[in-house]
Amino acid sequence: MPSIKELKETLAYSCNILADEGHWDNILGHVSVRIPGQDRILMKPHSFGFEEIRPQHIIVVDLNGKKVVGKYERHSEVFIHTEIYKARPDVHCVVHSHPPYATAFGSLRQPLRPISHEGNVFYEGLPLFDYTTALIRTPELGKEVAQSLGKCRGVLMINHGSTVVGPTIEVATLYAVFLEKAARIQLIATASGEPSWTNEAEAEIKYEQIYTPHRLDSMWNYFVRRAKKSRKSM
């Protein structure tokens, strides 16, 4: 079981990776992780861009959305995180961001197809949250997001962005990166013609072939190496 120190370090790298992979949106967007054995989460604070986050910036928030430890302000959309954690015991990390391709794709109300390898991650479905386009600043709206997410790995939020979940920071971060690429590939393909895509049965097989735990570990380590280079250049 990772320590708080280790979780903060991994969460900071998650933010840096998201910045490098097109999820940057000024100071907006946030990532969180459950603290093992507690009804609390670690979370990126407000007022910093993804690329700026380091372990010392991370704050602690309870599942009612109240900041309990940390120097910096919490995000107003904390309830995306807290209500998903309440609804999904299997989820240990939540990534909410505003990447351009996933945001554009969500506005079209089209199903995500497994055109690229990354699309196969969401073979079980990628729902659309269209209850509101406003910010999720109340527990009630957070519950609506969690309900739309259901048992899936991610949800598009119409005219807003995306929310992706996973059993670890590493997996949720990679899934968020993969969703943005899958949306980009589908937008490119459909703009050019009538694309083909992997059928439902093969999509599950391809997911199991490509995104094994060992490969996900290797992919995460690759993105961390890139994030370290980005840190040095700042």
Coordinates of N, CA, C and O in Angstrom, one line a residue, residues 24-198:
W24 N -4.0 20.4 -20.7 CA -3.8 21.8 -20.1 C -5.0 22.7 -20.4 O -5.4 22.8 -21.5
D25 N -5.4 23.4 -19.4 CA -6.5 24.4 -19.6 C -6.3 25.5 -18.5 O -7.1 25.6 -17.6
N26 N -5.2 26.3 -18.7 CA -5.0 27.4 -17.7 C -4.8 26.7 -16.3 O -4.1 25.8 -16.2
I27 N -5.5 27.2 -15.3 CA -5.4 26.6 -14.0 C -6.6 25.6 -13.7 O -6.7 25.1 -12.6
L28 N -7.3 25.3 -14.7 CA -8.5 24.4 -14.6 C -8.1 22.9 -14.7 O -7.1 22.6 -15.2
G29 N -9.0 22.1 -14.3 CA -8.8 20.6 -14.3 C -8.2 20.2 -13.0 O -7.5 20.9 -12.3
H30 N -8.5 18.9 -12.6 CA -8.1 18.4 -11.3 C -8.1 16.9 -11.2 O -8.8 16.2 -12.0
V31 N -7.2 16.4 -10.4 CA -7.0 14.9 -10.2 C -7.1 14.7 -8.7 O -6.6 15.5 -7.9
S32 N -7.6 13.5 -8.3 CA -7.6 13.1 -6.9 C -7.4 11.7 -6.8 O -7.5 10.9 -7.7
V33 N -7.0 11.3 -5.5 CA -6.8 9.8 -5.2 C -7.3 9.6 -3.8 O -7.2 10.4 -2.9
R34 N -7.9 8.4 -3.6 CA -8.3 8.0 -2.2 C -7.1 7.9 -1.3 O -6.1 7.3 -1.8
I35 N -7.2 8.3 -0.1 CA -6.3 7.9 0.9 C -6.7 6.6 1.5 O -7.8 6.4 2.0
P36 N -5.8 5.5 1.4 CA -6.2 4.2 1.9 C -6.6 4.2 3.3 O -6.0 4.8 4.2
G37 N -7.8 3.6 3.6 CA -8.3 3.5 5.0 C -8.9 4.7 5.6 O -9.2 4.7 6.8
Q38 N -9.1 5.8 4.8 CA -9.7 7.0 5.3 C -10.8 7.5 4.3 O -10.8 7.1 3.2
D39 N -11.7 8.3 4.9 CA -12.7 8.9 4.1 C -12.2 10.3 3.6 O -12.9 11.3 3.8
R40 N -11.0 10.3 3.1 CA -10.4 11.5 2.6 C -9.7 11.2 1.3 O -9.4 10.1 1.0
I41 N -9.5 12.3 0.6 CA -8.8 12.2 -0.7 C -7.6 13.2 -0.8 O -7.7 14.3 -0.1
L42 N -6.6 12.9 -1.6 CA -5.6 13.9 -1.9 C -6.1 14.5 -3.3 O -6.6 13.8 -4.1
M43 N -5.8 15.8 -3.4 CA -6.4 16.5 -4.6 C -5.5 17.6 -5.1 O -4.9 18.3 -4.2
K44 N -5.4 17.8 -6.4 CA -4.7 19.0 -6.9 C -5.5 20.2 -6.4 O -6.7 20.3 -6.4
P45 N -4.8 21.3 -6.0 CA -5.5 22.5 -5.6 C -5.8 23.4 -6.8 O -5.3 23.3 -7.9
H46 N -6.6 24.4 -6.5 CA -7.0 25.5 -7.4 C -5.8 26.4 -7.6 O -4.8 26.4 -6.8
S47 N -5.8 27.2 -8.6 CA -4.9 28.3 -8.9 C -3.5 27.9 -9.4 O -2.6 28.7 -9.5
F48 N -3.4 26.6 -9.8 CA -2.1 26.1 -10.4 C -2.5 25.3 -11.7 O -3.5 24.6 -11.7
G49 N -1.6 25.5 -12.7 CA -1.8 24.6 -13.9 C -1.3 23.2 -13.6 O -0.5 23.0 -12.7
F50 N -1.7 22.3 -14.4 CA -1.2 20.9 -14.3 C 0.3 20.8 -14.3 O 0.9 20.0 -13.5
E51 N 0.9 21.6 -15.1 CA 2.4 21.5 -15.3 C 3.1 22.0 -14.0 O 4.3 21.7 -13.8
E52 N 2.5 22.8 -13.2 CA 3.1 23.4 -12.1 C 3.1 22.5 -10.8 O 3.9 22.8 -9.9
I53 N 2.3 21.5 -10.8 CA 2.0 20.8 -9.6 C 3.2 20.0 -9.1 O 3.8 19.2 -9.9
R54 N 3.5 20.1 -7.9 CA 4.5 19.2 -7.2 C 3.9 18.7 -5.9 O 2.8 19.2 -5.5
P55 N 4.5 17.7 -5.3 CA 3.9 17.1 -4.1 C 3.5 18.0 -3.0 O 2.4 17.8 -2.4
Q56 N 4.2 19.1 -2.8 CA 3.9 20.0 -1.8 C 2.7 20.9 -2.0 O 2.1 21.5 -1.1
H57 N 2.2 20.8 -3.2 CA 0.9 21.6 -3.5 C -0.3 20.8 -3.1 O -1.4 21.4 -2.9
I58 N -0.2 19.5 -3.0 CA -1.4 18.7 -2.9 C -2.2 18.9 -1.5 O -1.5 19.1 -0.5
I59 N -3.5 19.0 -1.6 CA -4.3 19.2 -0.4 C -5.1 17.9 -0.1 O -5.2 17.0 -0.9
V60 N -5.6 17.9 1.1 CA -6.5 16.8 1.6 C -7.9 17.3 1.8 O -8.1 18.4 2.4
V61 N -8.8 16.6 1.3 CA -10.3 16.9 1.3 C -11.0 15.7 1.8 O -10.7 14.6 1.5
D62 N -12.1 16.0 2.6 CA -12.9 14.9 3.0 C -14.0 14.6 2.0 O -14.2 15.4 1.0
L63 N -14.8 13.5 2.2 CA -15.8 13.1 1.2 C -17.0 14.0 1.2 O -17.9 13.8 0.4
N64 N -17.1 15.0 2.1 CA -18.1 16.0 2.0 C -17.7 17.2 1.2 O -18.4 18.2 1.1
G65 N -16.4 17.2 0.8 CA -15.9 18.3 0.0 C -15.2 19.4 0.7 O -14.8 20.4 0.2
K66 N -14.9 19.1 2.0 CA -14.3 20.1 2.9 C -12.8 19.9 2.9 O -12.3 18.8 3.1
K67 N -12.0 21.0 2.6 CA -10.6 20.9 2.7 C -10.2 20.8 4.2 O -10.6 21.6 5.1
V68 N -9.3 19.8 4.5 CA -9.0 19.6 5.9 C -7.5 19.7 6.2 O -7.0 20.0 7.3
V69 N -6.7 19.6 5.1 CA -5.2 19.8 5.2 C -4.7 20.5 4.0 O -5.1 20.1 2.9
G70 N -3.8 21.4 4.1 CA -3.2 22.0 2.9 C -3.2 23.5 2.9 O -4.1 24.1 3.5
K71 N -2.3 24.1 2.2 CA -2.1 25.5 2.2 C -3.0 26.2 1.1 O -3.4 27.4 1.3
Y72 N -3.4 25.4 0.1 CA -4.0 26.0 -1.1 C -5.5 25.8 -1.2 O -6.0 24.9 -0.5
E73 N -6.2 26.5 -2.0 CA -7.6 26.5 -2.2 C -8.0 25.2 -2.9 O -7.3 24.8 -3.8
R74 N -9.2 24.6 -2.6 CA -9.7 23.5 -3.3 C -10.5 24.0 -4.5 O -11.0 25.1 -4.5
H75 N -10.6 23.1 -5.5 CA -11.5 23.4 -6.6 C -12.9 23.3 -6.3 O -13.4 22.5 -5.5
S76 N -13.7 24.2 -6.9 CA -15.2 24.2 -6.6 C -15.9 23.0 -7.1 O -16.9 22.6 -6.6
E77 N -15.3 22.3 -8.1 CA -15.9 21.1 -8.6 C -15.4 19.8 -7.9 O -15.5 18.7 -8.5
V78 N -15.1 19.9 -6.7 CA -14.6 18.8 -5.8 C -15.7 17.7 -5.8 O -15.4 16.5 -5.6
F79 N -16.9 18.1 -6.0 CA -18.0 17.1 -5.9 C -18.1 16.1 -7.0 O -18.7 15.1 -6.9
I80 N -17.5 16.4 -8.1 CA -17.3 15.4 -9.1 C -16.6 14.2 -8.5 O -16.9 13.0 -8.7
H81 N -15.5 14.5 -7.8 CA -14.7 13.5 -7.1 C -15.4 12.8 -6.0 O -15.5 11.5 -6.0
T82 N -15.9 13.6 -5.0 CA -16.4 13.0 -3.8 C -17.6 12.1 -4.1 O -17.7 11.0 -3.5
E83 N -18.5 12.5 -5.0 CA -19.7 11.7 -5.3 C -19.4 10.4 -6.1 O -20.0 9.4 -5.9
I84 N -18.4 10.5 -6.9 CA -17.9 9.3 -7.6 C -17.4 8.3 -6.7 O -17.7 7.1 -6.7
Y85 N -16.5 8.8 -5.7 CA -15.9 7.9 -4.7 C -17.0 7.2 -3.9 O -16.9 6.0 -3.5
K86 N -18.0 8.0 -3.5 CA -19.1 7.4 -2.7 C -19.9 6.3 -3.5 O -20.3 5.3 -2.9
A87 N -20.1 6.6 -4.8 CA -20.9 5.6 -5.6 C -20.1 4.4 -6.1 O -20.6 3.4 -6.4
R88 N -18.7 4.6 -6.2 CA -17.9 3.6 -6.9 C -16.7 3.2 -5.9 O -15.6 3.7 -6.0
P89 N -16.9 2.2 -5.1 CA -15.9 1.7 -4.2 C -14.6 1.2 -4.9 O -13.5 1.2 -4.4
D90 N -14.8 0.8 -6.2 CA -13.7 0.3 -7.0 C -12.8 1.4 -7.5 O -11.7 1.1 -8.0
V91 N -13.3 2.6 -7.5 CA -12.5 3.8 -8.1 C -11.6 4.4 -7.0 O -12.1 4.7 -5.9
H92 N -10.3 4.5 -7.3 CA -9.4 5.1 -6.4 C -8.7 6.3 -6.9 O -7.9 7.0 -6.3
C93 N -9.0 6.7 -8.2 CA -8.5 7.9 -8.8 C -9.6 8.5 -9.7 O -10.2 7.7 -10.5
V94 N -9.7 9.8 -9.7 CA -10.6 10.5 -10.6 C -9.9 11.6 -11.3 O -9.2 12.4 -10.6
V95 N -10.0 11.7 -12.6 CA -9.3 12.7 -13.4 C -10.4 13.5 -14.1 O -11.2 13.0 -14.9
H96 N -10.5 14.8 -13.8 CA -11.4 15.7 -14.6 C -10.6 16.8 -15.3 O -9.8 17.5 -14.7
S97 N -10.8 16.9 -16.6 CA -10.1 17.9 -17.4 C -10.9 18.3 -18.6 O -12.0 17.8 -18.8
H98 N -10.3 19.3 -19.3 CA -11.0 19.9 -20.4 C -10.2 19.8 -21.7 O -9.9 20.8 -22.4
P99 N -9.8 18.6 -22.1 CA -9.0 18.4 -23.3 C -9.7 18.8 -24.5 O -10.9 18.5 -24.6
P100 N -9.1 19.4 -25.5 CA -9.9 19.9 -26.6 C -10.6 18.9 -27.5 O -11.8 19.1 -27.9
Y101 N -10.0 17.8 -27.8 CA -10.6 16.8 -28.7 C -11.8 16.1 -28.0 O -12.9 15.9 -28.6
A102 N -11.6 15.7 -26.8 CA -12.7 15.0 -26.0 C -13.9 16.0 -25.8 O -15.0 15.6 -25.9
T103 N -13.6 17.3 -25.6 CA -14.6 18.3 -25.4 C -15.4 18.5 -26.7 O -16.6 18.5 -26.7
A104 N -14.6 18.6 -27.8 CA -15.3 18.8 -29.1 C -16.1 17.6 -29.4 O -17.3 17.7 -29.9
F105 N -15.5 16.4 -29.2 CA -16.2 15.1 -29.5 C -17.5 15.0 -28.7 O -18.6 14.6 -29.2
G106 N -17.5 15.3 -27.4 CA -18.6 15.2 -26.6 C -19.8 16.1 -27.1 O -21.0 15.8 -26.9
S107 N -19.5 17.2 -27.7 CA -20.6 18.1 -28.2 C -21.3 17.5 -29.3 O -22.4 18.0 -29.7
L108 N -20.8 16.5 -30.0 CA -21.4 15.9 -31.2 C -22.4 14.8 -30.8 O -23.2 14.4 -31.7
R109 N -22.4 14.4 -29.6 CA -23.4 13.3 -29.1 C -23.2 12.0 -29.9 O -24.2 11.4 -30.2
Q110 N -22.0 11.7 -30.3 CA -21.7 10.5 -31.0 C -21.1 9.4 -30.1 O -20.4 9.8 -29.2
P111 N -21.4 8.2 -30.3 CA -20.7 7.1 -29.6 C -19.2 7.1 -29.9 O -18.9 7.3 -31.1
L112 N -18.4 6.8 -29.0 CA -16.9 6.6 -29.3 C -16.8 5.3 -29.9 O -17.2 4.3 -29.3
R113 N -16.1 5.2 -31.0 CA -15.8 3.9 -31.7 C -14.4 3.5 -31.5 O -13.5 4.4 -31.5
P114 N -14.1 2.2 -31.4 CA -12.7 1.8 -31.3 C -12.0 1.8 -32.6 O -11.8 0.7 -33.2
I115 N -11.8 3.0 -33.1 CA -11.1 3.2 -34.4 C -9.6 3.0 -34.2 O -8.9 2.2 -34.9
S116 N -9.0 3.6 -33.1 CA -7.6 3.4 -32.8 C -7.6 2.4 -31.6 O -8.6 2.0 -31.0
H117 N -6.4 2.0 -31.3 CA -6.2 1.1 -30.1 C -6.8 1.7 -28.9 O -7.4 1.0 -28.1
E118 N -6.6 3.0 -28.7 CA -7.1 3.7 -27.5 C -8.6 3.6 -27.3 O -9.1 3.6 -26.2
G119 N -9.3 3.6 -28.4 CA -10.7 3.5 -28.3 C -11.2 2.2 -27.7 O -12.3 2.2 -27.1
N120 N -10.4 1.2 -27.7 CA -10.8 -0.1 -27.1 C -10.9 -0.1 -25.6 O -11.5 -0.9 -25.0
V121 N -10.2 0.9 -25.0 CA -10.2 1.0 -23.5 C -11.7 1.2 -23.1 O -12.1 0.8 -22.0
F122 N -12.5 1.9 -23.9 CA -13.8 2.2 -23.6 C -14.9 1.4 -24.3 O -16.0 1.8 -24.6
Y123 N -14.5 0.1 -24.5 CA -15.4 -0.8 -25.3 C -16.7 -1.1 -24.5 O -17.7 -1.4 -25.1
E124 N -16.7 -0.9 -23.2 CA -17.9 -1.2 -22.4 C -18.8 0.0 -22.4 O -19.9 0.0 -21.9
G125 N -18.4 1.1 -23.0 CA -19.3 2.3 -23.1 C -18.6 3.6 -22.6 O -17.8 3.5 -21.7
L126 N -19.0 4.7 -23.2 CA -18.5 6.0 -22.8 C -19.8 6.9 -22.8 O -20.1 7.5 -23.8
P127 N -20.4 7.0 -21.6 CA -21.7 7.7 -21.5 C -21.4 9.2 -21.7 O -20.3 9.7 -21.6
L128 N -22.5 9.9 -21.9 CA -22.5 11.4 -22.0 C -23.3 12.0 -20.9 O -24.5 11.7 -20.7
F129 N -22.7 12.9 -20.1 CA -23.4 13.6 -19.1 C -23.9 14.9 -19.7 O -23.1 15.8 -20.1
D130 N -25.2 15.0 -19.8 CA -25.8 16.2 -20.4 C -26.9 16.8 -19.6 O -27.7 17.6 -20.0
Y131 N -26.8 16.6 -18.3 CA -27.8 17.1 -17.3 C -27.6 18.6 -17.3 O -28.6 19.4 -17.1
T132 N -26.4 19.1 -17.4 CA -26.1 20.5 -17.4 C -24.7 20.7 -18.0 O -23.9 19.8 -18.0
T133 N -24.5 22.0 -18.5 CA -23.2 22.3 -19.0 C -22.4 23.2 -17.9 O -21.3 23.5 -18.1
A134 N -23.1 23.5 -16.8 CA -22.6 24.3 -15.8 C -21.5 23.6 -15.0 O -21.4 22.3 -15.1
L135 N -20.8 24.3 -14.1 CA -19.8 23.7 -13.3 C -20.5 22.8 -12.2 O -21.6 23.1 -11.8
I136 N -19.8 21.8 -11.8 CA -20.4 20.8 -10.8 C -20.0 21.3 -9.4 O -19.1 20.8 -8.8
R137 N -20.8 22.2 -8.9 CA -20.4 22.9 -7.6 C -21.3 22.4 -6.4 O -21.2 23.0 -5.4
T138 N -22.1 21.4 -6.6 CA -22.9 20.9 -5.5 C -22.9 19.4 -5.5 O -22.6 18.8 -6.5
P139 N -23.1 18.8 -4.3 CA -23.2 17.4 -4.2 C -24.2 16.8 -5.1 O -24.1 15.7 -5.6
E140 N -25.3 17.5 -5.2 CA -26.4 17.0 -6.1 C -26.0 16.8 -7.5 O -26.3 15.8 -8.2
L141 N -25.3 17.8 -8.0 CA -24.7 17.7 -9.4 C -23.7 16.6 -9.5 O -23.6 15.9 -10.5
G142 N -22.9 16.5 -8.4 CA -21.9 15.5 -8.4 C -22.5 14.1 -8.5 O -22.0 13.2 -9.2
K143 N -23.6 13.9 -7.8 CA -24.3 12.6 -7.9 C -24.8 12.4 -9.3 O -24.9 11.2 -9.7
E144 N -25.3 13.4 -10.0 CA -25.7 13.2 -11.4 C -24.6 12.8 -12.3 O -24.8 11.9 -13.2
V145 N -23.4 13.3 -12.1 CA -22.2 12.9 -12.8 C -21.9 11.4 -12.5 O -21.7 10.6 -13.5
A146 N -21.9 11.1 -11.3 CA -21.6 9.7 -10.9 C -22.7 8.7 -11.4 O -22.3 7.6 -11.9
Q147 N -23.9 9.2 -11.5 CA -25.0 8.3 -12.1 C -24.8 8.1 -13.5 O -24.9 7.0 -14.1
S148 N -24.4 9.2 -14.2 CA -24.1 9.1 -15.7 C -22.9 8.2 -15.9 O -22.9 7.4 -16.9
L149 N -21.9 8.3 -15.1 CA -20.7 7.4 -15.3 C -21.0 6.0 -15.1 O -20.5 5.1 -15.9
G150 N -21.9 5.7 -14.2 CA -22.3 4.3 -14.0 C -21.1 3.4 -13.7 O -20.2 3.8 -12.8
K151 N -20.9 2.3 -14.3 CA -19.8 1.3 -14.1 C -18.7 1.5 -15.1 O -17.8 0.7 -15.2
C152 N -18.8 2.6 -16.0 CA -17.8 2.8 -17.0 C -16.5 3.4 -16.6 O -16.4 3.8 -15.4
R153 N -15.5 3.5 -17.5 CA -14.2 4.0 -17.2 C -14.1 5.5 -17.4 O -13.2 6.1 -17.0
G154 N -15.1 6.1 -18.0 CA -15.1 7.5 -18.2 C -16.5 8.0 -18.7 O -17.3 7.2 -19.0
V155 N -16.6 9.3 -18.6 CA -17.8 10.0 -19.1 C -17.5 11.3 -19.7 O -16.6 12.0 -19.2
L156 N -18.1 11.5 -20.9 CA -17.9 12.9 -21.5 C -19.0 13.8 -20.9 O -20.1 13.4 -20.6
M157 N -18.6 15.0 -20.7 CA -19.5 16.0 -20.1 C -19.7 17.1 -21.1 O -18.8 17.8 -21.5
I158 N -21.0 17.2 -21.6 CA -21.3 18.0 -22.8 C -20.9 19.5 -22.6 O -21.2 20.1 -21.5
N159 N -20.2 20.0 -23.6 CA -19.7 21.4 -23.6 C -18.9 21.7 -22.3 O -18.9 22.8 -21.8
H160 N -18.2 20.7 -21.8 CA -17.4 20.9 -20.6 C -16.1 20.2 -20.6 O -15.1 20.8 -20.3
G161 N -16.1 18.9 -20.8 CA -14.8 18.2 -20.8 C -15.0 16.7 -20.6 O -16.0 16.1 -21.1
S162 N -14.2 16.0 -19.8 CA -14.3 14.6 -19.6 C -13.9 14.3 -18.1 O -13.1 15.0 -17.5
T163 N -14.4 13.2 -17.6 CA -14.0 12.6 -16.3 C -13.7 11.2 -16.5 O -14.5 10.4 -17.1
V164 N -12.6 10.8 -16.1 CA -12.1 9.4 -16.3 C -11.7 8.8 -14.9 O -11.1 9.6 -14.1
V165 N -11.9 7.6 -14.7 CA -11.7 7.0 -13.4 C -10.8 5.7 -13.5 O -10.7 5.1 -14.6
G166 N -10.2 5.3 -12.4 CA -9.5 4.0 -12.5 C -9.1 3.5 -11.1 O -9.4 4.2 -10.1
P167 N -8.6 2.3 -11.0 CA -8.2 1.7 -9.7 C -7.0 2.3 -9.1 O -6.7 2.2 -7.9
T168 N -6.2 3.0 -9.9 CA -5.0 3.7 -9.4 C -4.8 5.0 -10.1 O -5.4 5.3 -11.2
I169 N -3.9 5.9 -9.6 CA -3.6 7.1 -10.3 C -3.0 6.8 -11.7 O -3.4 7.5 -12.6
E170 N -2.1 5.9 -11.7 CA -1.5 5.5 -13.0 C -2.5 5.1 -14.0 O -2.4 5.6 -15.2
V171 N -3.4 4.2 -13.7 CA -4.3 3.7 -14.7 C -5.3 4.8 -15.1 O -5.6 5.0 -16.3
A172 N -5.8 5.6 -14.2 CA -6.8 6.6 -14.5 C -6.2 7.7 -15.4 O -6.8 8.2 -16.3
T173 N -4.9 8.0 -15.1 CA -4.2 9.0 -15.9 C -4.0 8.5 -17.3 O -4.3 9.3 -18.3
L174 N -3.6 7.3 -17.5 CA -3.4 6.7 -18.8 C -4.7 6.7 -19.5 O -4.8 7.0 -20.7
Y175 N -5.8 6.3 -18.9 CA -7.1 6.2 -19.5 C -7.5 7.6 -20.0 O -8.1 7.7 -21.1
A176 N -7.2 8.6 -19.2 CA -7.6 10.0 -19.6 C -6.8 10.4 -20.9 O -7.3 11.0 -21.8
V177 N -5.5 10.1 -20.9 CA -4.7 10.3 -22.1 C -5.2 9.6 -23.3 O -5.3 10.1 -24.4
F178 N -5.5 8.3 -23.1 CA -6.0 7.5 -24.2 C -7.4 8.0 -24.7 O -7.6 7.9 -25.9
L179 N -8.2 8.5 -23.8 CA -9.5 9.0 -24.3 C -9.3 10.2 -25.2 O -10.0 10.3 -26.2
E180 N -8.4 11.1 -24.8 CA -8.2 12.2 -25.7 C -7.7 11.8 -27.1 O -8.1 12.4 -28.1
K181 N -6.8 10.9 -27.1 CA -6.3 10.4 -28.4 C -7.4 9.7 -29.2 O -7.5 9.9 -30.4
A182 N -8.2 8.9 -28.5 CA -9.3 8.2 -29.3 C -10.2 9.2 -29.9 O -10.7 9.0 -31.0
A183 N -10.6 10.2 -29.1 CA -11.5 11.3 -29.6 C -10.9 12.0 -30.8 O -11.5 12.3 -31.8
R184 N -9.6 12.3 -30.7 CA -8.9 13.0 -31.8 C -8.9 12.1 -33.1 O -9.2 12.6 -34.2
I185 N -8.6 10.8 -32.9 CA -8.5 9.9 -34.1 C -9.9 9.8 -34.7 O -10.0 9.9 -36.0
Q186 N -11.0 9.7 -33.9 CA -12.3 9.6 -34.5 C -12.7 10.9 -35.2 O -13.4 10.8 -36.3
L187 N -12.4 12.0 -34.6 CA -12.7 13.3 -35.3 C -12.0 13.4 -36.6 O -12.6 13.8 -37.6
I188 N -10.7 13.0 -36.7 CA -10.0 13.1 -37.9 C -10.6 12.1 -38.9 O -10.8 12.5 -40.1
A189 N -10.9 10.9 -38.5 CA -11.4 9.9 -39.4 C -12.8 10.3 -40.0 O -13.0 10.1 -41.2
T190 N -13.7 10.7 -39.1 CA -15.0 11.0 -39.6 C -15.0 12.3 -40.4 O -15.9 12.5 -41.3
A191 N -14.1 13.2 -40.2 CA -14.0 14.4 -41.1 C -13.5 14.1 -42.5 O -13.8 14.8 -43.4
S192 N -12.9 12.9 -42.6 CA -12.3 12.5 -43.9 C -13.2 11.5 -44.7 O -13.0 11.3 -45.9
G193 N -14.2 10.9 -44.0 CA -15.0 9.9 -44.7 C -15.8 9.1 -43.7 O -16.2 9.5 -42.6
E194 N -16.0 7.8 -44.1 CA -16.7 6.8 -43.3 C -15.8 5.8 -42.7 O -15.4 4.8 -43.4
P195 N -15.3 6.0 -41.5 CA -14.3 5.1 -41.0 C -14.9 3.7 -40.6 O -16.1 3.5 -40.3
S196 N -14.0 2.7 -40.6 CA -14.3 1.4 -40.0 C -13.8 1.4 -38.6 O -13.1 2.3 -38.1
W197 N -14.3 0.4 -37.8 CA -13.8 0.3 -36.4 C -13.9 -1.1 -36.0 O -14.6 -2.0 -36.6
T198 N -13.2 -1.5 -34.9 CA -13.2 -2.8 -34.4 C -14.5 -3.2 -33.8 O -15.2 -2.4 -33.2

